[in-house]
Short mmCIF file of C-alpha atoms and ligand atoms in Angstrom, two decimals:
data_model
loop_
_atom_site.label_atom_id
_atom_site.label_comp_id
_atom_site.label_asym_id
_atom_site.label_seq_id
_atom_site.Cartn_x
_atom_site.Cartn_y
_atom_site.Cartn_z
CA UNK A 1093 -27.98 -15.58 12.83
CA UNK A 1094 -26.32 -12.50 14.21
CA UNK A 1095 -26.34 -9.43 11.98
CA UNK A 1096 -22.59 -9.74 11.53
CA UNK A 1097 -22.74 -13.36 10.36
CA UNK A 1098 -25.62 -12.41 8.14
CA UNK A 1099 -23.77 -9.56 6.53
CA UNK A 1100 -20.66 -11.61 6.13
CA UNK A 1101 -22.64 -14.39 4.50
CA UNK A 1102 -24.07 -11.91 2.04
CA UNK A 1103 -20.59 -10.59 1.39
CA UNK A 1104 -19.32 -14.11 0.84
CA UNK A 1105 -22.15 -14.99 -1.52
CA UNK A 1106 -21.51 -11.81 -3.43
CA UNK A 1107 -17.86 -12.73 -3.75
CA UNK A 1108 -18.74 -16.10 -5.17
CA UNK A 1109 -21.25 -14.50 -7.47
CA UNK A 1110 -18.72 -11.97 -8.64
CA UNK A 1111 -16.31 -14.73 -9.36
CA UNK A 1112 -18.56 -17.27 -10.97
CA UNK A 1113 -21.39 -15.47 -12.65
CA UNK A 1114 -20.38 -11.92 -13.29
CA UNK A 1115 -16.81 -13.02 -13.94
CA UNK A 1116 -17.99 -15.27 -16.76
CA UNK A 1117 -20.34 -12.75 -18.24
CA UNK A 1118 -17.60 -10.22 -17.97
CA UNK A 1119 -15.05 -12.49 -19.60
CA UNK A 1120 -17.44 -13.12 -22.48
CA UNK A 1121 -17.89 -9.47 -23.31
CA UNK A 1122 -14.55 -8.16 -22.11
CA UNK A 1123 -13.02 -5.79 -24.59
CA UNK A 1124 -9.28 -5.58 -24.71
CA UNK A 1125 -8.11 -2.59 -22.71
CA UNK A 1126 -6.23 0.17 -24.42
CA UNK A 1127 -2.91 -1.62 -24.60
CA UNK A 1128 -1.92 -5.14 -23.90
CA UNK A 1129 1.42 -5.16 -22.13
CA UNK A 1130 0.96 -8.32 -20.13
CA UNK A 1131 -1.00 -6.37 -17.56
CA UNK A 1132 -4.31 -8.16 -17.17
CA UNK A 1133 -6.03 -4.88 -16.53
CA UNK A 1134 -4.53 -1.49 -16.72
CA UNK A 1135 -5.59 1.65 -14.99
CA UNK A 1136 -7.68 3.88 -17.23
CA UNK A 1137 -5.11 6.54 -16.64
CA UNK A 1138 -1.71 5.40 -15.47
CA UNK A 1139 1.22 6.89 -13.60
CA UNK A 1140 3.13 8.07 -16.66
CA UNK A 1141 0.07 9.65 -18.23
CA UNK A 1142 -0.90 11.47 -15.04
CA UNK A 1143 2.60 12.74 -14.32
CA UNK A 1144 3.05 13.89 -17.93
CA UNK A 1145 -0.33 15.59 -17.94
CA UNK A 1146 0.83 17.78 -15.07
CA UNK A 1147 4.27 18.54 -16.47
CA UNK A 1148 6.39 16.08 -14.46
CA UNK A 1149 9.09 14.00 -16.14
CA UNK A 1150 8.88 10.33 -15.24
CA UNK A 1151 10.47 7.00 -16.07
CA UNK A 1152 9.34 3.41 -15.78
CA UNK A 1153 11.65 0.71 -14.38
CA UNK A 1154 11.43 -3.04 -13.95
CA UNK A 1155 12.68 -4.74 -10.80
CA UNK A 1156 12.99 -8.50 -10.38
CA UNK A 1157 12.95 -9.91 -6.86
CA UNK A 1158 15.05 -12.84 -5.62
CA UNK A 1159 11.97 -15.04 -5.80
CA UNK A 1160 11.11 -14.05 -9.36
CA UNK A 1161 8.39 -11.41 -9.07
CA UNK A 1162 8.53 -8.69 -11.71
CA UNK A 1163 7.74 -5.32 -10.19
CA UNK A 1164 7.15 -2.00 -11.91
CA UNK A 1165 8.73 1.05 -10.34
CA UNK A 1166 8.21 4.64 -11.41
CA UNK A 1167 10.55 7.56 -10.97
CA UNK A 1168 9.93 11.26 -11.22
CA UNK A 1169 13.23 12.68 -12.33
CA UNK A 1170 12.33 16.32 -11.91
CA UNK A 1171 9.43 18.14 -10.39
CA UNK A 1172 7.66 20.84 -12.38
CA UNK A 1173 8.38 23.43 -9.71
CA UNK A 1174 11.90 22.34 -8.83
CA UNK A 1175 14.30 25.11 -9.82
CA UNK A 1176 17.45 23.81 -8.14
CA UNK A 1177 19.71 20.81 -8.73
CA UNK A 1178 18.30 17.46 -7.64
CA UNK A 1179 19.21 16.60 -4.04
CA UNK A 1180 20.77 13.37 -2.94
CA UNK A 1181 20.23 10.68 -1.80
CA UNK A 1182 17.16 9.37 -3.68
CA UNK A 1183 13.81 9.00 -1.93
CA UNK A 1184 11.62 5.92 -2.06
CA UNK A 1185 7.87 6.45 -1.57
CA UNK A 1186 5.91 3.27 -0.87
CA UNK A 1187 2.14 2.89 -1.13
CA UNK A 1188 -0.25 1.00 1.18
CA UNK A 1189 -2.63 -1.98 1.08
CA UNK A 1190 -4.67 -2.37 -2.13
CA UNK A 1191 -3.00 0.68 -3.61
CA UNK A 1192 -0.30 1.42 -6.18
CA UNK A 1193 2.20 4.16 -6.90
CA UNK A 1194 -0.68 6.04 -8.51
CA UNK A 1195 -2.28 6.85 -5.14
CA UNK A 1196 0.32 9.58 -4.63
CA UNK A 1197 -0.86 11.33 -7.80
CA UNK A 1198 -4.62 11.02 -7.40
CA UNK A 1199 -5.15 14.28 -5.52
CA UNK A 1200 -3.40 16.35 -8.21
CA UNK A 1201 -0.29 18.55 -8.27
CA UNK A 1202 -1.32 20.72 -5.32
CA UNK A 1203 -1.71 17.84 -2.91
CA UNK A 1204 -0.36 14.53 -4.29
CA UNK A 1205 2.75 13.65 -2.28
CA UNK A 1206 4.63 12.45 -5.38
CA UNK A 1207 4.26 15.90 -6.95
CA UNK A 1208 5.04 17.80 -3.78
CA UNK A 1209 8.18 15.82 -2.92
CA UNK A 1210 9.45 16.10 -6.51
CA UNK A 1211 8.86 19.83 -6.36
CA UNK A 1212 11.25 19.90 -3.39
CA UNK A 1213 13.88 18.58 -5.84
CA UNK A 1214 14.21 15.03 -4.58
CA UNK A 1215 14.89 12.14 -6.96
CA UNK A 1216 11.70 10.24 -6.24
CA UNK A 1217 11.11 6.52 -6.81
CA UNK A 1218 7.72 4.81 -6.41
CA UNK A 1219 7.72 0.99 -6.31
CA UNK A 1220 4.71 -1.26 -6.70
CA UNK A 1221 4.30 -4.21 -4.39
CA UNK A 1222 3.77 -7.74 -5.78
CA UNK A 1223 0.20 -8.56 -6.77
CA UNK A 1224 -1.05 -5.09 -7.70
CA UNK A 1225 -1.84 -4.23 -11.32
CA UNK A 1226 1.68 -3.02 -12.11
CA UNK A 1227 3.40 -5.95 -10.41
CA UNK A 1228 1.24 -8.90 -11.32
CA UNK A 1229 4.00 -10.74 -13.15
CA UNK A 1230 6.60 -13.39 -12.42
CA UNK A 1231 9.48 -14.94 -14.33
CA UNK A 1232 7.95 -18.42 -14.07
CA UNK A 1233 4.51 -18.27 -12.49
CA UNK A 1234 1.37 -17.13 -14.25
CA UNK A 1235 -0.90 -15.24 -11.82
CA UNK A 1236 -3.98 -16.40 -13.74
CA UNK A 1237 -3.04 -20.06 -13.46
CA UNK A 1238 -0.52 -20.72 -10.69
CA UNK A 1239 -1.84 -20.40 -7.17
CA UNK A 1240 1.75 -20.25 -5.89
CA UNK A 1241 2.00 -16.76 -7.34
CA UNK A 1242 -0.48 -15.60 -4.68
CA UNK A 1243 1.27 -17.22 -1.73
CA UNK A 1244 2.41 -14.03 -0.05
CA UNK A 1245 1.59 -11.47 2.62
CA UNK A 1246 3.39 -8.78 4.59
CA UNK A 1247 6.49 -10.92 5.14
CA UNK A 1248 7.28 -11.21 1.42
CA UNK A 1249 6.80 -7.47 0.84
CA UNK A 1250 9.42 -6.80 3.51
CA UNK A 1251 11.70 -9.72 2.76
CA UNK A 1252 11.79 -9.47 -1.05
CA UNK A 1253 10.03 -6.52 -2.66
CA UNK A 1254 11.37 -3.61 -0.65
CA UNK A 1255 14.97 -4.93 -0.60
CA UNK A 1256 14.87 -5.52 -4.38
CA UNK A 1257 13.52 -2.01 -4.95
CA UNK A 1258 16.15 -0.46 -2.66
CA UNK A 1259 19.00 -2.35 -4.33
CA UNK A 1260 17.77 -1.33 -7.76
CA UNK A 1261 17.60 2.36 -6.82
CA UNK A 1262 21.00 2.37 -5.11
CA UNK A 1263 22.61 0.61 -8.03
CA UNK A 1264 20.96 2.79 -10.65
CA UNK A 1265 21.81 6.06 -8.89
CA UNK A 1266 25.20 4.90 -7.55
CA UNK A 1267 24.12 5.84 -4.03
CA UNK A 1268 24.99 4.19 -0.75
CA UNK A 1269 21.77 5.13 1.00
CA UNK A 1270 18.29 6.38 0.32
CA UNK A 1271 15.54 7.89 2.44
CA UNK A 1272 12.37 5.90 2.81
CA UNK A 1273 8.79 7.11 3.09
CA UNK A 1274 6.14 4.46 3.64
CA UNK A 1275 2.40 4.79 3.97
CA UNK A 1276 0.39 2.30 6.08
CA UNK A 1277 1.36 -1.23 4.95
CA UNK A 1278 4.39 0.38 3.29
CA UNK A 1279 5.51 1.38 6.80
CA UNK A 1280 4.88 -2.01 8.40
CA UNK A 1281 6.68 -3.97 5.70
CA UNK A 1282 9.69 -1.66 6.00
CA UNK A 1283 9.96 -2.72 9.64
CA UNK A 1284 9.58 -6.37 8.62
CA UNK A 1285 12.50 -5.93 6.23
CA UNK A 1286 14.77 -4.44 8.87
CA UNK A 1287 13.87 -6.99 11.51
CA UNK A 1288 14.55 -9.87 9.09
CA UNK A 1289 17.41 -8.53 7.01
CA UNK A 1290 19.72 -6.42 9.18
CA UNK A 1291 22.07 -5.87 6.21
CA UNK A 1292 19.50 -3.41 4.84
CA UNK A 1293 19.58 -1.11 7.84
CA UNK A 1294 22.63 0.78 6.65
CA UNK A 1295 20.97 1.47 3.29
CA UNK A 1296 18.37 3.84 4.77
CA UNK A 1297 19.26 7.30 6.06
CA UNK A 1298 15.90 8.05 7.64
CA UNK A 1299 12.53 6.33 7.38
CA UNK A 1300 9.41 8.47 7.57
CA UNK A 1301 6.40 6.30 8.31
CA UNK A 1302 2.98 7.78 7.55
CA UNK A 1303 0.08 6.18 9.44
CA UNK A 1304 2.13 2.97 9.65
CA UNK A 1305 0.33 -0.35 9.95
CA UNK A 1306 1.84 -3.00 12.19
CA UNK A 1307 -0.35 -4.30 15.00
CA UNK A 1308 -4.05 -3.83 14.15
CA UNK A 1309 -5.57 -4.68 17.52
CA UNK A 1310 -7.44 -1.40 17.83
CA UNK A 1311 -8.45 -0.89 14.21
CA UNK A 1312 -11.69 1.07 14.42
CA UNK A 1313 -12.91 0.66 10.86
CA UNK A 1314 -15.87 -1.68 11.14
CA UNK A 1315 -16.23 -2.15 7.44
CA UNK A 1316 -12.58 -3.09 7.10
CA UNK A 1317 -12.83 -5.52 10.01
CA UNK A 1318 -15.91 -7.05 8.48
CA UNK A 1319 -14.32 -7.36 5.06
CA UNK A 1320 -11.11 -9.00 6.15
CA UNK A 1321 -12.75 -11.19 8.78
CA UNK A 1322 -15.15 -12.39 6.09
CA UNK A 1323 -12.24 -13.29 3.88
CA UNK A 1324 -10.65 -15.02 6.87
CA UNK A 1325 -13.80 -16.99 7.56
CA UNK A 1326 -14.26 -18.10 3.97
CA UNK A 1327 -10.57 -18.48 3.08
CA UNK A 1328 -10.77 -22.28 2.70
CA UNK A 1329 -13.94 -22.06 0.62
CA UNK A 1330 -12.59 -19.33 -1.60
CA UNK A 1331 -9.37 -21.22 -2.29
CA UNK A 1332 -11.53 -24.27 -3.06
CA UNK A 1333 -13.18 -22.41 -5.89
CA UNK A 1334 -9.79 -21.21 -7.11
CA UNK A 1335 -9.95 -17.69 -5.71
CA UNK A 1336 -6.48 -16.58 -4.64
CA UNK A 1337 -6.55 -12.96 -5.65
CA UNK A 1338 -8.40 -10.24 -3.77
CA UNK A 1339 -9.96 -7.09 -5.17
CA UNK A 1340 -8.00 -6.69 -8.41
CA UNK A 1341 -8.16 -3.63 -10.60
CA UNK A 1342 -10.63 -4.45 -13.33
CA UNK A 1343 -12.44 -6.75 -10.91
CA UNK A 1344 -16.11 -6.15 -10.46
CA UNK A 1345 -15.81 -4.15 -7.23
CA UNK A 1346 -13.33 -1.71 -8.71
CA UNK A 1347 -15.16 -1.43 -12.05
CA UNK A 1348 -18.45 -0.78 -10.36
CA UNK A 1349 -17.11 1.88 -8.00
CA UNK A 1350 -15.07 3.52 -10.78
CA UNK A 1351 -18.17 3.61 -12.95
CA UNK A 1352 -20.43 5.00 -10.24
CA UNK A 1353 -17.88 7.48 -8.89
CA UNK A 1354 -17.20 9.00 -12.31
CA UNK A 1355 -20.36 10.98 -11.91
CA UNK A 1356 -19.77 14.17 -9.94
CA UNK A 1357 -22.93 13.96 -7.90
CA UNK A 1358 -22.35 10.33 -6.99
CA UNK A 1359 -18.71 11.05 -6.25
CA UNK A 1360 -19.52 13.87 -3.91
CA UNK A 1361 -22.27 11.96 -2.11
CA UNK A 1362 -22.23 8.16 -2.18
CA UNK A 1363 -18.56 7.64 -2.94
CA UNK A 1364 -17.57 10.21 -0.33
CA UNK A 1365 -19.82 8.43 2.14
CA UNK A 1366 -18.19 5.10 1.31
CA UNK A 1367 -14.77 6.56 2.10
CA UNK A 1368 -16.22 7.93 5.35
CA UNK A 1369 -17.47 4.46 6.29
CA UNK A 1370 -14.06 2.86 6.12
CA UNK A 1371 -12.08 5.63 7.82
CA UNK A 1372 -12.62 8.35 10.40
CA UNK A 1373 -14.75 11.24 9.08
CA UNK A 1374 -12.92 14.36 7.92
CA UNK A 1375 -15.40 16.67 6.14
CA UNK A 1376 -14.01 18.93 3.44
CA UNK A 1377 -10.66 17.17 3.24
CA UNK A 1378 -10.98 15.30 -0.05
CA UNK A 1379 -11.91 17.05 -3.32
CA UNK A 1380 -14.61 15.53 -5.52
CA UNK A 1381 -12.11 15.43 -8.42
CA UNK A 1382 -9.83 13.26 -6.29
CA UNK A 1383 -12.66 10.84 -5.50
CA UNK A 1384 -13.38 10.51 -9.21
CA UNK A 1385 -9.73 9.83 -9.94
CA UNK A 1386 -8.88 7.48 -7.07
CA UNK A 1387 -11.37 4.79 -8.02
CA UNK A 1388 -9.44 4.33 -11.28
CA UNK A 1389 -6.60 2.98 -9.15
CA UNK A 1390 -8.25 1.53 -6.08
CA UNK A 1391 -8.58 -1.26 -5.13
CA UNK A 1392 -5.38 -2.24 -6.93
CA UNK A 1393 -5.38 -5.94 -6.04
CA UNK A 1394 -3.45 -8.18 -3.68
CA UNK A 1395 -3.43 -11.80 -2.59
CA UNK A 1396 -6.30 -13.26 -0.66
CA UNK A 1397 -3.68 -14.45 1.84
CA UNK A 1398 -2.65 -10.87 2.49
CA UNK A 1399 -6.23 -9.79 3.25
CA UNK A 1400 -6.61 -12.87 5.45
CA UNK A 1401 -3.45 -11.78 7.29
CA UNK A 1402 -5.30 -8.53 8.14
CA UNK A 1403 -8.29 -10.60 9.26
CA UNK A 1404 -5.94 -12.29 11.74
CA UNK A 1405 -4.16 -9.06 12.67
CA UNK A 1406 -7.30 -7.30 13.91
CA UNK A 1407 -7.74 -10.12 16.40
CA UNK A 1408 -4.30 -10.44 17.99
CA UNK A 1409 -2.32 -8.03 20.12
CA UNK A 1410 1.00 -8.19 18.32
CA UNK A 1411 2.59 -7.80 14.88
CA UNK A 1412 3.19 -11.30 13.69
CA UNK A 1413 3.67 -13.68 10.78
CA UNK A 1414 0.80 -15.33 8.93
CA UNK A 1415 -1.06 -17.84 11.10
CA UNK A 1416 -1.56 -21.19 9.30
CA UNK A 1417 -3.03 -22.96 12.31
CA UNK A 1418 -1.12 -24.98 14.88
CA UNK A 1419 0.07 -27.93 12.82
CA UNK A 1420 1.23 -26.04 9.75
CA UNK A 1421 2.76 -23.35 11.98
CA UNK A 1422 4.89 -26.07 13.53
CA UNK A 1423 6.08 -27.12 10.09
CA UNK A 1424 6.68 -23.63 8.78
CA UNK A 1425 7.94 -21.82 11.88
CA UNK A 1426 8.78 -24.59 14.33
CA UNK A 1427 6.29 -23.18 16.82
CA UNK A 1428 2.56 -23.50 17.43
CA UNK A 1429 2.09 -19.73 17.36
CA UNK A 1430 3.35 -17.68 14.43
CA UNK A 1431 6.43 -15.74 15.57
CA UNK A 1432 6.12 -12.00 16.07
CA UNK A 1433 8.28 -9.56 14.09
CA UNK A 1434 10.86 -8.18 16.48
CA UNK A 1435 10.61 -4.40 16.21
CA UNK A 1436 13.38 -3.91 18.77
CA UNK A 1437 15.83 -5.00 16.09
CA UNK A 1438 15.05 -2.05 13.80
CA UNK A 1439 17.88 0.40 14.34
CA UNK A 1440 17.12 2.73 11.41
CA UNK A 1441 16.26 6.29 12.52
CA UNK A 1442 12.48 6.54 12.29
CA UNK A 1443 9.97 9.37 12.21
CA UNK A 1444 6.29 8.60 12.60
CA UNK A 1445 3.63 10.98 11.29
CA UNK A 1446 0.06 10.14 12.12
CA UNK A 1447 -3.46 11.39 12.71
CA UNK A 1448 -5.68 10.99 15.73
CA UNK A 1449 -8.68 10.15 13.58
CA UNK A 1450 -7.05 7.25 11.72
CA UNK A 1451 -9.45 4.29 11.89
CA UNK A 1452 -7.00 1.72 10.42
CA UNK A 1453 -3.70 2.40 12.09
CA UNK A 1454 -5.27 3.71 15.25
CA UNK A 1455 -3.19 5.82 17.65
CA UNK A 1456 -3.19 3.03 20.27
CA UNK A 1457 -1.51 0.62 17.83
CA UNK A 1458 0.89 3.19 16.44
CA UNK A 1459 1.97 4.12 19.96
CA UNK A 1460 2.50 0.47 20.80
CA UNK A 1461 4.75 0.20 17.76
CA UNK A 1462 6.58 3.44 18.58
CA UNK A 1463 7.30 2.14 22.08
CA UNK A 1464 9.16 -0.84 20.58
CA UNK A 1465 11.43 1.08 18.21
CA UNK A 1466 14.94 1.67 19.57
CA UNK A 1467 15.78 4.61 17.29
CA UNK A 1468 12.63 6.72 17.12
CA UNK A 1469 13.51 10.34 16.26
CA UNK A 1470 10.03 11.76 16.56
CA UNK A 1471 6.44 10.69 16.81
CA UNK A 1472 4.48 13.53 15.30
CA UNK A 1473 0.71 13.93 15.57
CA UNK A 1474 -0.85 16.00 12.80
CA UNK A 1475 -2.23 19.21 14.27
CA UNK A 1476 -5.68 18.75 12.69
CA UNK A 1477 -7.59 16.42 15.08
CA UNK A 1478 -9.70 14.97 12.24
CA UNK A 1479 -6.64 13.86 10.21
CA UNK A 1480 -7.34 10.29 9.14
CA UNK A 1481 -5.71 7.38 7.31
CA UNK A 1482 -6.60 8.22 3.71
CA UNK A 1483 -5.76 11.88 4.17
CA UNK A 1484 -2.14 10.95 3.43
CA UNK A 1485 -3.04 10.06 -0.13
CA UNK A 1486 -6.28 11.90 -0.84
CA UNK A 1487 -6.57 15.06 1.26
CA UNK A 1488 -6.23 18.45 -0.40
CA UNK A 1489 -4.41 19.61 2.75
CA UNK A 1490 -1.22 17.50 2.71
CA UNK A 1491 1.06 20.46 2.03
CA UNK A 1492 -0.25 22.18 5.14
CA UNK A 1493 -0.36 19.25 7.56
CA UNK A 1494 2.25 16.67 6.66
CA UNK A 1495 4.62 17.99 4.01
CA UNK A 1496 6.54 20.37 6.34
CA UNK A 1497 7.44 17.49 8.68
CA UNK A 1498 8.40 15.21 5.78
CA UNK A 1499 10.49 17.99 4.29
CA UNK A 1500 12.21 18.76 7.61
CA UNK A 1501 13.55 15.22 7.94
CA UNK A 1502 14.37 14.67 4.27
CA UNK A 1503 16.42 17.86 4.41
CA UNK A 1504 18.26 16.76 7.55
CA UNK A 1505 19.20 13.49 5.88
CA UNK A 1506 20.15 14.89 2.45
CA UNK A 1507 23.03 16.92 1.18
C1 LIG B 1056 0.72 3.96 -19.47
O1 LIG B 1056 -0.04 4.50 -20.52
C2 LIG B 1056 0.75 4.82 -21.67
C3 LIG B 1056 -0.13 5.56 -22.65
O2 LIG B 1056 -1.42 5.05 -22.67
C4 LIG B 1056 1.36 3.55 -22.22
O3 LIG B 1056 2.17 3.86 -23.35
C5 LIG B 1056 2.20 2.90 -21.15
O4 LIG B 1056 2.71 1.69 -21.60
C6 LIG B 1056 1.38 2.68 -19.89
N1 LIG B 1056 2.25 2.17 -18.83
C7 LIG B 1056 1.92 1.15 -18.05
C8 LIG B 1056 2.93 0.74 -17.07
O5 LIG B 1056 0.86 0.59 -18.13
C1 LIG B 1057 14.13 -8.86 20.07
O1 LIG B 1057 15.37 -8.23 19.85
C2 LIG B 1057 15.94 -7.71 21.06
C3 LIG B 1057 17.14 -6.88 20.66
O2 LIG B 1057 18.11 -7.66 20.03
C4 LIG B 1057 16.24 -8.85 21.99
O3 LIG B 1057 16.81 -8.35 23.19
C5 LIG B 1057 14.96 -9.62 22.29
O4 LIG B 1057 15.24 -10.74 23.06
C6 LIG B 1057 14.28 -10.04 21.00
N1 LIG B 1057 12.97 -10.57 21.32
C7 LIG B 1057 12.56 -11.73 20.89
C8 LIG B 1057 11.19 -12.13 21.29
O5 LIG B 1057 13.24 -12.44 20.17
#
């Protein structure tokens, strides 16, 4: 066996073990978490608590999508350091794969983008995509029982979740437009929305995409490739044993890392190393306190199908729909190959901010995407050559390297 097959087999066996053995043991001794609000597992410290702790006023909203998913959206109504009236229009800040709204708070008030953008006096809204711990609910389907709940990937985020969140914000604030900021998957699914639902294009003033993920042909993160290709390989087996959810909060992977990374020494050595293994190295960028905090919220859970989509994406040279295999593709799409998302249709003004050392959304893929967009205002490379993917959420240096560019365009598109 090749080392890769070997490792992936071990990974697979561990997954099964997590599910069957540890899951049962865990279920037997599981203590109810602090509150039971229909969330199967809650973050140890949630958005509201974090924002309040640092003096930011926040609200919690519930959004229901056309296909019945119940999403939680947070809003920071006023930043602690905002001394002027709130600017209009509202701003939507969307998280990435396996994350939640909380990722924009994890690095604290000096660096978390949610704090910094609120401090610039924007009315900031932070949705949560279906399947993560805040949005693991549906009007009819039970995520613990109904496998149909988990039948989604990038397409559904763009087709249902982002439109529902936008409509909610516009309605609630009586605005015609908002400005959109999307990180990683939150950038890619914004483009999916606009390519599929042109009526949404006029609802966005400007879209600022941070390390956006579309095509993943040149993804350099070996660990990520290995993880999602393993899921791809064992997708049929995993669904056979009833596994439709991937890496939930409160799952064994998250609990274990959260437990280990609570310790300062572990956080500054092993947990830092783990981050370095999945992304390009950027020494000194992430504070130990942030590492301790982020594993309370990461991984936040998604569908197995979504991870499998990434397993497919790292092996094709375009940005396309989920690949079911030839015969089901014919049924679902009317073609043997899954159709690509047509980025040429996205007429919204777009700004791209990205780092040369991003191992997920690598510069080659981001440039490919940029070349397809008809209304690209600017493609901005962060000055620091070691700027990587997770720096957007976890670096202590966001206000130096990315906030000025974000602020420049928000200002241009606000009154
Ligand atoms: C966040 O935590 C607070 C206090 O523990 C709790 O009242 C609130 O319901 C939680 N919110 C969510 C969305 O879990
Ligand atoms: C994508 O959209 C552009 C612009 O409307 C169009 O010219 C092109 O034919 C479309 N491409 C595909 C593959 O549908």
